[in-house]
Amino acid sequence: MENLLLGFGQVLTPAKLLWCFLGVFLGTVIGILPGLGPLATMAILLPMTFKMEVSSAIIMLCGIYYGVAYGGTATSVLMRIPGEASSVVTCLDGYMMARRGRAGAALGIAAIGSFFAGTVGTLAISYLSPPLARLVFAFGPAEYTMLMLAGLCAVTYFSGTSILRALLMAGLGLALGCIGPDPMTAEPRLSFGLVDLSGGIDIVSLAIGLFGVSELLFMARRRAEELQIIAPPARLLGFLPSRQEARRSAGPVARGTVLGFLIGVLPGGGAVFASFLSYALERKLSKRPEEFGTGAVEGVAGPESANNAGTAGAFVPLLCMGLPANAITAVLLNAFMVHGVSPGPAMIERQPELFWGIIASMYLGNLMLLVLNLPLIGLLVRVLEIPRAWLSPVILLLCLVGVYSSTGDASGVALCVAFGFLGYFLRRRGYDLGIVILAFVLGPIIERSVRQALTIADGDPAIFVQSPLALGLAVLVAVILAAGLWPRRPAVVPA
Amino acid sequence: MSRRRLLLGAAAAGGALALPRLAAAADAFPNREITVIMPTAPGGGADVSLRGVLAPMGRILGVPMVVRNIANPTLATAQIASARPDGYTIGLLGMTALLLMPRLMSVPYKTEDFAFLGGFAEVLYGLGMKAGGPASSVEELIALAKTRRVTCSSNVIVNQLAMIQLGNRAGVKFHWVPTNAQAEAVAQVAGGHVDAVVQSPPEMTPLIRSGQIRFLASACNNRWPSFPEVKTLREMGYEAANFVPLGLACPTATSEAIREKLSAALAQAATDPETQTTITNLGGWPRPMTPEQIRTDMLGQEPMITAALEEAGMRRR
């Protein structure tokens, strides 16, 4: 507590607050714009921070990172276009809520859930970091293999109508994930000799294509009156969820927070995986699983909390050990390094004001984000009133610019458009595209982990059940599979 | 961007017609922003070092230098090779794309397509093991490899070259465990899953300082400035080192006048003290290199890459 007060003492200066606000504001904007991600933004801003004082620089860059998870929701709910990869799963139920006139409520739940997850995540960083950091070391290739397999098995929970269809989409995602260099020999696979494919497919191309471009194609095919979007109440507090929605969200927010944080701590896990896992979990636990996909508030509350908690969790290994959990925290590590600071136990001991200052800035930053995002909702839902004929071209342009900025090359944009048509075709036939993204993210991690584990063990598969942790996770895989394949109680499924 | 693409197409179609005009343009060069293609995702150590060099370079040339990250190194390098040779599109040439990929797939470029503009740094590498683990020196590591299977992690094969050379000199084999990210390679060793790691200062320093990783030797041509007491493998008597220079190049067809301007600006920027501090802090070794130097040094790595490919069981075309 004393330490935390020291931190607040550091941050409560006009200059630091301004940097913090600048960071979270930029994060929100990047989150809202589809395709534009925190990675490129932070890399561009990093050289500008060379001359800044180290804590201001880190506070601002951190703000961008956790701010993104707030902004990513907006376009997912309003237009079924993921603002960030970690908001893909929000498209499923968030958009359906919007069509029923509950856009404000969906965004409100997401903002409040995000705030809860962000704040609880920061609390956990403050008080649980050292033991959690050790968790990172417990995970070797065998443990990762089992963890990711457990995540992949959760696809069986996604399937609304048919497990066969879910498996087909999982297969497509896995196949797409195989494109690119072989993890051991760097040989290009499934690239058909095309240099453009030799590096693999960028997740931004895939997510924006399957979800964003395909949705725009749907819009283009429909007449305006067929869209049936009920305008949300334009009252001042129109973003407040109803009492029933709030009650149904409490559990998902709490579970999403815990799940997301734990997954965020592990390198390679990340916010995308966390949000999908939370969605699968809520659907499994729900008393009304048939509502998922038609605008269930749990399907927004859980994942949106999980992706924020995942972001918070990623700070644990970085701040406590100097180990970045993903590409974005790796940029933050470089930001520390440029200023001659190496994060880890030494930094916590010798520069406690820096460590606790960053943590204090996260409490304040999450508060700023809530205050910033709630009034924004009123503004954002107005977007639904713009005639689609005018809105769609602008959105398409934003999507493609975002994809270009992420891939750096026109081939990424071309792929995105191709995925748009593929997504349109698959959705017309009732396939669930969320599974494709999940399998695409997990497939390469599973493959690499399996091959790493077998290299370590000289080909002996016993390594996958050797450590107690790996064995425990293997049991979890079996349980998830059994529970997922168990015949469900007959639900009234709309054909 | 799309307009420049069109121009690029037009220039290719125009061919000979465009050349005299380009020569005339050399005097006015540069009068607009210069795009620098970087063959990695943004934010990594090399990327940030590059941005550190481009800031003073842009000041010297009087135009902004814009980094364009293309995370696929082969595609990025193909873009550098096929850029309009007017000096407004240059790029960082990586070892992976230049020397490794042409052996694994057919690529639309060859080494003669590039004119080097000079280099600004070398990446530092170090060999580490879990502190308190079964070996605490390079000799013990080699002895261990004679008794059992020893694994070593790093994120790309180019980082593993030193270990392949060390293994060949000592008559042992270190089994490569490739990882997705640099930090993952270090974490696998600190967690006791893999025996040894070869990576760079940013991802290794925090764990060395906190006592989780023992820093056995520098695995490049120099000692690390932050750990001057740790010797290089070469100083210990093993002819083994990773060599990854960072430098810029442009298409060979670029006129000599423009190349000289860019080279001179890069050479000046690479000696800028602030830039050198940035590079050092990011775990690099600031080293200005002339175009001839970096060309000779980089292409001189070809035999090692060939040996590494065979060692790792990678296919040779």
Short mmCIF file of N, CA and C in Angstrom, two decimals, chain A residues 46-196:
data_model
loop_
_atom_site.label_atom_id
_atom_site.label_comp_id
_atom_site.label_asym_id
_atom_site.label_seq_id
_atom_site.Cartn_x
_atom_site.Cartn_y
_atom_site.Cartn_z
N LEU A 46 7.87 5.43 -30.46
CA LEU A 46 9.01 5.13 -29.58
C LEU A 46 10.20 6.08 -29.77
N PRO A 47 10.64 6.32 -31.04
CA PRO A 47 11.78 7.24 -31.19
C PRO A 47 11.50 8.63 -30.63
N MET A 48 10.23 9.03 -30.64
CA MET A 48 9.90 10.36 -30.11
C MET A 48 10.04 10.40 -28.59
N THR A 49 10.07 9.23 -27.97
CA THR A 49 10.18 9.22 -26.51
C THR A 49 11.63 9.12 -26.04
N PHE A 50 12.57 9.02 -27.00
CA PHE A 50 13.98 8.88 -26.62
C PHE A 50 14.41 9.99 -25.67
N LYS A 51 13.90 11.21 -25.93
CA LYS A 51 14.36 12.34 -25.13
C LYS A 51 13.44 12.60 -23.93
N MET A 52 12.33 11.84 -23.85
CA MET A 52 11.42 12.04 -22.72
C MET A 52 11.99 11.37 -21.47
N GLU A 53 11.45 11.77 -20.34
CA GLU A 53 11.83 11.12 -19.09
C GLU A 53 11.22 9.71 -19.12
N VAL A 54 11.91 8.73 -18.57
CA VAL A 54 11.55 7.33 -18.81
C VAL A 54 10.14 6.99 -18.34
N SER A 55 9.74 7.46 -17.15
CA SER A 55 8.43 7.04 -16.66
C SER A 55 7.30 7.64 -17.50
N SER A 56 7.47 8.90 -17.95
CA SER A 56 6.44 9.49 -18.81
C SER A 56 6.31 8.68 -20.09
N ALA A 57 7.44 8.31 -20.67
CA ALA A 57 7.43 7.55 -21.93
C ALA A 57 6.70 6.23 -21.74
N ILE A 58 7.05 5.50 -20.68
CA ILE A 58 6.44 4.19 -20.47
C ILE A 58 4.95 4.32 -20.15
N ILE A 59 4.61 5.33 -19.34
CA ILE A 59 3.21 5.53 -18.97
C ILE A 59 2.37 5.77 -20.23
N MET A 60 2.90 6.57 -21.15
CA MET A 60 2.13 6.86 -22.35
C MET A 60 2.01 5.59 -23.21
N LEU A 61 3.12 4.90 -23.43
CA LEU A 61 3.09 3.72 -24.30
C LEU A 61 2.20 2.61 -23.71
N CYS A 62 2.25 2.44 -22.38
CA CYS A 62 1.37 1.45 -21.75
C CYS A 62 -0.09 1.84 -21.97
N GLY A 63 -0.38 3.13 -21.85
CA GLY A 63 -1.75 3.62 -22.02
C GLY A 63 -2.29 3.25 -23.39
N ILE A 64 -1.45 3.35 -24.41
CA ILE A 64 -1.89 2.98 -25.76
C ILE A 64 -2.31 1.52 -25.75
N TYR A 65 -1.48 0.68 -25.14
CA TYR A 65 -1.73 -0.76 -25.19
C TYR A 65 -3.04 -1.13 -24.50
N TYR A 66 -3.24 -0.66 -23.24
CA TYR A 66 -4.48 -1.11 -22.60
C TYR A 66 -5.69 -0.31 -23.06
N GLY A 67 -5.45 0.85 -23.68
CA GLY A 67 -6.57 1.62 -24.23
C GLY A 67 -7.19 0.95 -25.45
N VAL A 68 -6.36 0.23 -26.20
CA VAL A 68 -6.84 -0.41 -27.43
C VAL A 68 -7.98 -1.40 -27.14
N ALA A 69 -7.85 -2.14 -26.03
CA ALA A 69 -8.86 -3.15 -25.72
C ALA A 69 -10.22 -2.51 -25.43
N TYR A 70 -10.25 -1.23 -25.06
CA TYR A 70 -11.53 -0.54 -24.87
C TYR A 70 -12.14 -0.17 -26.22
N GLY A 71 -11.31 0.44 -27.07
CA GLY A 71 -11.84 0.97 -28.33
C GLY A 71 -12.26 -0.11 -29.32
N GLY A 72 -11.63 -1.29 -29.22
CA GLY A 72 -11.87 -2.35 -30.20
C GLY A 72 -13.31 -2.80 -30.30
N THR A 73 -14.08 -2.55 -29.24
CA THR A 73 -15.46 -3.01 -29.19
C THR A 73 -16.38 -2.29 -30.16
N ALA A 74 -16.13 -0.98 -30.33
CA ALA A 74 -17.11 -0.12 -30.98
C ALA A 74 -17.56 -0.64 -32.35
N THR A 75 -16.61 -0.84 -33.28
CA THR A 75 -17.02 -1.25 -34.61
C THR A 75 -17.53 -2.69 -34.62
N SER A 76 -17.05 -3.52 -33.66
CA SER A 76 -17.56 -4.90 -33.60
C SER A 76 -19.05 -4.89 -33.33
N VAL A 77 -19.47 -4.06 -32.39
CA VAL A 77 -20.88 -4.02 -32.01
C VAL A 77 -21.70 -3.29 -33.07
N LEU A 78 -21.21 -2.18 -33.55
CA LEU A 78 -22.02 -1.34 -34.42
C LEU A 78 -22.08 -1.86 -35.85
N MET A 79 -20.97 -2.47 -36.31
CA MET A 79 -20.93 -2.82 -37.73
C MET A 79 -20.47 -4.24 -38.01
N ARG A 80 -20.26 -5.02 -36.94
CA ARG A 80 -19.77 -6.39 -37.11
C ARG A 80 -18.40 -6.41 -37.77
N ILE A 81 -17.60 -5.37 -37.51
CA ILE A 81 -16.25 -5.30 -38.04
C ILE A 81 -15.31 -5.19 -36.84
N PRO A 82 -14.42 -6.19 -36.66
CA PRO A 82 -13.58 -6.14 -35.46
C PRO A 82 -12.59 -4.98 -35.52
N GLY A 83 -12.62 -4.13 -34.48
CA GLY A 83 -11.66 -3.03 -34.40
C GLY A 83 -10.28 -3.56 -34.13
N GLU A 84 -10.20 -4.66 -33.36
CA GLU A 84 -8.93 -5.34 -33.08
C GLU A 84 -9.21 -6.83 -33.15
N ALA A 85 -8.15 -7.63 -33.33
CA ALA A 85 -8.34 -9.08 -33.40
C ALA A 85 -8.98 -9.60 -32.11
N SER A 86 -8.68 -8.95 -30.97
CA SER A 86 -9.20 -9.44 -29.70
C SER A 86 -10.69 -9.13 -29.55
N SER A 87 -11.27 -8.39 -30.48
CA SER A 87 -12.71 -8.11 -30.41
C SER A 87 -13.49 -8.88 -31.46
N VAL A 88 -12.84 -9.83 -32.13
CA VAL A 88 -13.53 -10.60 -33.17
C VAL A 88 -14.76 -11.28 -32.61
N VAL A 89 -14.60 -11.90 -31.44
CA VAL A 89 -15.68 -12.71 -30.91
C VAL A 89 -16.86 -11.84 -30.46
N THR A 90 -16.59 -10.56 -30.17
CA THR A 90 -17.66 -9.64 -29.80
C THR A 90 -18.61 -9.38 -30.96
N CYS A 91 -18.09 -9.56 -32.20
CA CYS A 91 -18.93 -9.34 -33.37
C CYS A 91 -20.15 -10.24 -33.33
N LEU A 92 -19.98 -11.45 -32.80
CA LEU A 92 -21.03 -12.46 -32.90
C LEU A 92 -22.30 -12.00 -32.20
N ASP A 93 -22.18 -11.66 -30.91
CA ASP A 93 -23.39 -11.29 -30.18
C ASP A 93 -23.57 -9.78 -30.04
N GLY A 94 -22.46 -9.04 -30.05
CA GLY A 94 -22.57 -7.59 -29.92
C GLY A 94 -23.38 -6.99 -31.05
N TYR A 95 -23.12 -7.44 -32.26
CA TYR A 95 -23.81 -6.88 -33.42
C TYR A 95 -25.29 -7.26 -33.40
N MET A 96 -25.57 -8.50 -32.97
CA MET A 96 -26.98 -8.90 -32.89
C MET A 96 -27.72 -8.07 -31.85
N MET A 97 -27.01 -7.73 -30.75
CA MET A 97 -27.63 -6.85 -29.76
C MET A 97 -27.93 -5.50 -30.40
N ALA A 98 -27.00 -5.00 -31.20
CA ALA A 98 -27.19 -3.70 -31.85
C ALA A 98 -28.42 -3.74 -32.76
N ARG A 99 -28.59 -4.85 -33.46
CA ARG A 99 -29.74 -4.94 -34.37
C ARG A 99 -31.06 -4.96 -33.61
N ARG A 100 -30.99 -5.37 -32.35
CA ARG A 100 -32.22 -5.37 -31.56
C ARG A 100 -32.39 -4.07 -30.80
N GLY A 101 -31.57 -3.08 -31.11
CA GLY A 101 -31.71 -1.78 -30.46
C GLY A 101 -30.94 -1.68 -29.16
N ARG A 102 -30.06 -2.65 -28.89
CA ARG A 102 -29.33 -2.62 -27.63
C ARG A 102 -27.85 -2.29 -27.84
N ALA A 103 -27.53 -1.52 -28.90
CA ALA A 103 -26.12 -1.18 -29.17
C ALA A 103 -25.52 -0.45 -27.99
N GLY A 104 -26.28 0.52 -27.46
CA GLY A 104 -25.77 1.30 -26.33
C GLY A 104 -25.49 0.40 -25.14
N ALA A 105 -26.41 -0.53 -24.88
CA ALA A 105 -26.22 -1.43 -23.74
C ALA A 105 -25.00 -2.31 -23.95
N ALA A 106 -24.83 -2.82 -25.18
CA ALA A 106 -23.67 -3.69 -25.45
C ALA A 106 -22.37 -2.93 -25.21
N LEU A 107 -22.31 -1.70 -25.72
CA LEU A 107 -21.10 -0.90 -25.54
C LEU A 107 -20.90 -0.53 -24.07
N GLY A 108 -22.04 -0.25 -23.40
CA GLY A 108 -21.95 0.10 -21.99
C GLY A 108 -21.41 -1.05 -21.16
N ILE A 109 -21.96 -2.26 -21.41
CA ILE A 109 -21.49 -3.45 -20.70
C ILE A 109 -20.02 -3.68 -20.98
N ALA A 110 -19.63 -3.51 -22.25
CA ALA A 110 -18.23 -3.74 -22.62
C ALA A 110 -17.33 -2.75 -21.89
N ALA A 111 -17.75 -1.48 -21.83
CA ALA A 111 -16.90 -0.47 -21.18
C ALA A 111 -16.80 -0.74 -19.69
N ILE A 112 -17.93 -1.06 -19.06
CA ILE A 112 -17.91 -1.29 -17.62
C ILE A 112 -17.15 -2.57 -17.31
N GLY A 113 -17.38 -3.62 -18.11
CA GLY A 113 -16.65 -4.87 -17.93
C GLY A 113 -15.15 -4.66 -18.13
N SER A 114 -14.81 -3.86 -19.14
CA SER A 114 -13.40 -3.58 -19.40
C SER A 114 -12.77 -2.85 -18.22
N PHE A 115 -13.52 -1.90 -17.66
CA PHE A 115 -13.01 -1.14 -16.53
C PHE A 115 -12.78 -2.06 -15.33
N PHE A 116 -13.77 -2.92 -15.08
CA PHE A 116 -13.64 -3.87 -13.97
C PHE A 116 -12.42 -4.75 -14.19
N ALA A 117 -12.31 -5.31 -15.40
CA ALA A 117 -11.19 -6.23 -15.69
C ALA A 117 -9.86 -5.50 -15.62
N GLY A 118 -9.81 -4.29 -16.15
CA GLY A 118 -8.57 -3.53 -16.14
C GLY A 118 -8.13 -3.21 -14.72
N THR A 119 -9.11 -2.83 -13.88
CA THR A 119 -8.77 -2.45 -12.52
C THR A 119 -8.38 -3.67 -11.68
N VAL A 120 -9.17 -4.74 -11.80
CA VAL A 120 -8.82 -5.96 -11.06
C VAL A 120 -7.48 -6.49 -11.55
N GLY A 121 -7.25 -6.40 -12.87
CA GLY A 121 -5.97 -6.83 -13.43
C GLY A 121 -4.82 -6.04 -12.83
N THR A 122 -5.00 -4.73 -12.70
CA THR A 122 -3.95 -3.90 -12.12
C THR A 122 -3.73 -4.24 -10.65
N LEU A 123 -4.83 -4.49 -9.95
CA LEU A 123 -4.70 -4.94 -8.55
C LEU A 123 -3.87 -6.21 -8.48
N ALA A 124 -4.15 -7.13 -9.40
CA ALA A 124 -3.42 -8.40 -9.40
C ALA A 124 -1.94 -8.17 -9.71
N ILE A 125 -1.66 -7.22 -10.62
CA ILE A 125 -0.25 -6.91 -10.91
C ILE A 125 0.40 -6.38 -9.63
N SER A 126 -0.34 -5.54 -8.87
CA SER A 126 0.25 -4.92 -7.68
C SER A 126 0.58 -5.96 -6.62
N TYR A 127 -0.30 -6.96 -6.46
CA TYR A 127 -0.15 -7.82 -5.28
C TYR A 127 0.20 -9.27 -5.58
N LEU A 128 -0.01 -9.73 -6.81
CA LEU A 128 0.23 -11.16 -7.08
C LEU A 128 1.36 -11.41 -8.05
N SER A 129 2.07 -10.34 -8.44
CA SER A 129 3.01 -10.50 -9.55
C SER A 129 4.07 -11.58 -9.35
N PRO A 130 4.84 -11.55 -8.24
CA PRO A 130 5.94 -12.53 -8.17
C PRO A 130 5.50 -13.99 -8.30
N PRO A 131 4.46 -14.45 -7.59
CA PRO A 131 4.08 -15.86 -7.80
C PRO A 131 3.56 -16.13 -9.20
N LEU A 132 2.83 -15.16 -9.78
CA LEU A 132 2.32 -15.37 -11.13
C LEU A 132 3.45 -15.43 -12.14
N ALA A 133 4.48 -14.63 -11.89
CA ALA A 133 5.59 -14.60 -12.82
C ALA A 133 6.26 -15.97 -12.90
N ARG A 134 6.28 -16.67 -11.75
CA ARG A 134 6.89 -18.01 -11.75
C ARG A 134 6.10 -18.98 -12.62
N LEU A 135 4.81 -18.70 -12.76
CA LEU A 135 3.95 -19.54 -13.60
C LEU A 135 4.50 -19.60 -15.03
N VAL A 136 5.06 -18.47 -15.48
CA VAL A 136 5.57 -18.41 -16.85
C VAL A 136 6.64 -19.48 -17.06
N PHE A 137 7.52 -19.65 -16.05
CA PHE A 137 8.61 -20.60 -16.20
C PHE A 137 8.12 -22.04 -16.16
N ALA A 138 6.96 -22.27 -15.54
CA ALA A 138 6.44 -23.63 -15.44
C ALA A 138 5.98 -24.14 -16.81
N PHE A 139 5.70 -23.21 -17.73
CA PHE A 139 5.17 -23.62 -19.02
C PHE A 139 6.28 -23.85 -20.04
N GLY A 140 6.52 -25.10 -20.36
CA GLY A 140 7.45 -25.46 -21.43
C GLY A 140 6.64 -25.86 -22.65
N PRO A 141 7.31 -26.31 -23.70
CA PRO A 141 6.59 -26.69 -24.92
C PRO A 141 5.48 -27.71 -24.67
N ALA A 142 5.72 -28.71 -23.81
CA ALA A 142 4.71 -29.74 -23.59
C ALA A 142 3.47 -29.14 -22.94
N GLU A 143 3.69 -28.26 -21.96
CA GLU A 143 2.57 -27.63 -21.26
C GLU A 143 1.78 -26.73 -22.21
N TYR A 144 2.52 -25.99 -23.06
CA TYR A 144 1.82 -25.14 -24.04
C TYR A 144 0.99 -25.96 -24.99
N THR A 145 1.54 -27.07 -25.45
CA THR A 145 0.80 -27.93 -26.36
C THR A 145 -0.54 -28.29 -25.75
N MET A 146 -0.52 -28.72 -24.51
CA MET A 146 -1.76 -29.18 -23.86
C MET A 146 -2.72 -28.01 -23.62
N LEU A 147 -2.17 -26.87 -23.20
CA LEU A 147 -3.03 -25.71 -22.95
C LEU A 147 -3.74 -25.28 -24.23
N MET A 148 -2.98 -25.20 -25.33
CA MET A 148 -3.56 -24.73 -26.58
C MET A 148 -4.53 -25.77 -27.15
N LEU A 149 -4.22 -27.06 -26.93
CA LEU A 149 -5.15 -28.11 -27.35
C LEU A 149 -6.47 -27.95 -26.61
N ALA A 150 -6.37 -27.66 -25.30
CA ALA A 150 -7.59 -27.45 -24.53
C ALA A 150 -8.39 -26.31 -25.13
N GLY A 151 -7.70 -25.24 -25.54
CA GLY A 151 -8.39 -24.11 -26.16
C GLY A 151 -9.04 -24.51 -27.47
N LEU A 152 -8.31 -25.32 -28.24
CA LEU A 152 -8.84 -25.72 -29.54
C LEU A 152 -10.06 -26.63 -29.37
N CYS A 153 -10.02 -27.46 -28.34
CA CYS A 153 -11.16 -28.36 -28.10
C CYS A 153 -12.41 -27.55 -27.76
N ALA A 154 -12.20 -26.33 -27.27
CA ALA A 154 -13.36 -25.50 -26.93
C ALA A 154 -14.18 -25.15 -28.16
N VAL A 155 -13.64 -25.39 -29.38
CA VAL A 155 -14.43 -25.09 -30.57
C VAL A 155 -15.72 -25.90 -30.60
N THR A 156 -15.67 -27.07 -29.96
CA THR A 156 -16.87 -27.89 -29.97
C THR A 156 -18.01 -27.17 -29.26
N TYR A 157 -17.67 -26.21 -28.37
CA TYR A 157 -18.69 -25.46 -27.66
C TYR A 157 -19.29 -24.37 -28.52
N PHE A 158 -18.55 -24.00 -29.56
CA PHE A 158 -19.02 -22.91 -30.40
C PHE A 158 -20.15 -23.34 -31.31
N SER A 159 -20.08 -24.62 -31.69
CA SER A 159 -20.95 -25.07 -32.76
C SER A 159 -22.40 -24.88 -32.38
N GLY A 160 -23.11 -24.03 -33.12
CA GLY A 160 -24.49 -23.78 -32.81
C GLY A 160 -25.33 -24.97 -33.17
N THR A 161 -25.14 -25.48 -34.37
CA THR A 161 -26.04 -26.50 -34.86
C THR A 161 -25.33 -27.83 -35.08
N SER A 162 -24.14 -27.78 -35.66
CA SER A 162 -23.52 -29.04 -36.06
C SER A 162 -22.04 -29.04 -35.72
N ILE A 163 -21.62 -30.09 -35.06
CA ILE A 163 -20.21 -30.22 -34.72
C ILE A 163 -19.38 -30.39 -35.97
N LEU A 164 -19.95 -31.06 -36.97
CA LEU A 164 -19.23 -31.28 -38.21
C LEU A 164 -18.86 -29.96 -38.87
N ARG A 165 -19.82 -29.02 -38.88
CA ARG A 165 -19.56 -27.71 -39.47
C ARG A 165 -18.47 -26.97 -38.69
N ALA A 166 -18.51 -27.10 -37.36
CA ALA A 166 -17.51 -26.44 -36.53
C ALA A 166 -16.13 -27.01 -36.83
N LEU A 167 -16.05 -28.34 -36.96
CA LEU A 167 -14.77 -28.97 -37.24
C LEU A 167 -14.24 -28.57 -38.61
N LEU A 168 -15.16 -28.42 -39.55
CA LEU A 168 -14.76 -28.01 -40.91
C LEU A 168 -14.12 -26.63 -40.86
N MET A 169 -14.73 -25.73 -40.11
CA MET A 169 -14.19 -24.37 -40.00
C MET A 169 -12.88 -24.38 -39.22
N ALA A 170 -12.79 -25.22 -38.19
CA ALA A 170 -11.53 -25.33 -37.45
C ALA A 170 -10.43 -25.82 -38.39
N GLY A 171 -10.79 -26.78 -39.26
CA GLY A 171 -9.82 -27.29 -40.24
C GLY A 171 -9.35 -26.21 -41.18
N LEU A 172 -10.29 -25.36 -41.61
CA LEU A 172 -9.92 -24.26 -42.50
C LEU A 172 -8.94 -23.32 -41.80
N GLY A 173 -9.24 -23.00 -40.53
CA GLY A 173 -8.36 -22.11 -39.77
C GLY A 173 -6.98 -22.71 -39.59
N LEU A 174 -6.93 -24.00 -39.29
CA LEU A 174 -5.63 -24.67 -39.11
C LEU A 174 -4.85 -24.67 -40.42
N ALA A 175 -5.54 -24.92 -41.54
CA ALA A 175 -4.86 -24.94 -42.83
C ALA A 175 -4.30 -23.56 -43.16
N LEU A 176 -5.09 -22.53 -42.91
CA LEU A 176 -4.60 -21.17 -43.17
C LEU A 176 -3.40 -20.86 -42.30
N GLY A 177 -3.42 -21.39 -41.06
CA GLY A 177 -2.31 -21.17 -40.15
C GLY A 177 -1.03 -21.86 -40.59
N CYS A 178 -1.16 -22.90 -41.41
CA CYS A 178 0.03 -23.62 -41.89
C CYS A 178 0.76 -22.87 -42.99
N ILE A 179 0.08 -21.93 -43.63
CA ILE A 179 0.72 -21.18 -44.71
C ILE A 179 1.87 -20.38 -44.12
N GLY A 180 3.00 -20.39 -44.85
CA GLY A 180 4.15 -19.63 -44.37
C GLY A 180 5.32 -20.53 -44.05
N PRO A 181 6.34 -19.98 -43.40
CA PRO A 181 7.55 -20.77 -43.17
C PRO A 181 7.32 -21.90 -42.18
N ASP A 182 7.89 -23.07 -42.48
CA ASP A 182 7.88 -24.19 -41.55
C ASP A 182 8.64 -23.76 -40.29
N PRO A 183 8.07 -24.04 -39.10
CA PRO A 183 8.72 -23.53 -37.88
C PRO A 183 10.11 -24.10 -37.63
N MET A 184 10.44 -25.27 -38.17
CA MET A 184 11.77 -25.81 -37.92
C MET A 184 12.73 -25.53 -39.07
N THR A 185 12.29 -25.62 -40.29
CA THR A 185 13.23 -25.56 -41.41
C THR A 185 13.08 -24.27 -42.22
N ALA A 186 12.12 -23.42 -41.86
CA ALA A 186 11.90 -22.15 -42.54
C ALA A 186 11.50 -22.28 -44.00
N GLU A 187 11.28 -23.52 -44.47
CA GLU A 187 10.83 -23.69 -45.85
C GLU A 187 9.40 -23.16 -45.98
N PRO A 188 9.12 -22.43 -47.05
CA PRO A 188 7.74 -21.95 -47.21
C PRO A 188 6.80 -23.12 -47.51
N ARG A 189 5.64 -23.10 -46.85
CA ARG A 189 4.66 -24.17 -47.09
C ARG A 189 3.38 -23.56 -47.64
N LEU A 190 2.69 -24.32 -48.47
CA LEU A 190 1.39 -23.92 -49.01
C LEU A 190 1.41 -22.51 -49.57
N SER A 191 2.58 -22.09 -50.07
CA SER A 191 2.64 -20.72 -50.58
C SER A 191 2.51 -20.69 -52.10
N PHE A 192 2.43 -21.86 -52.72
CA PHE A 192 2.25 -21.98 -54.17
C PHE A 192 3.31 -21.18 -54.92
N GLY A 193 4.50 -21.09 -54.33
CA GLY A 193 5.59 -20.38 -54.99
C GLY A 193 5.44 -18.87 -54.98
N LEU A 194 4.41 -18.37 -54.31
CA LEU A 194 4.20 -16.93 -54.28
C LEU A 194 5.00 -16.32 -53.12
N VAL A 195 5.82 -15.34 -53.45
CA VAL A 195 6.59 -14.66 -52.42
C VAL A 195 5.66 -14.02 -51.39
N ASP A 196 4.52 -13.52 -51.88
CA ASP A 196 3.59 -12.81 -50.99
C ASP A 196 3.06 -13.71 -49.88
#
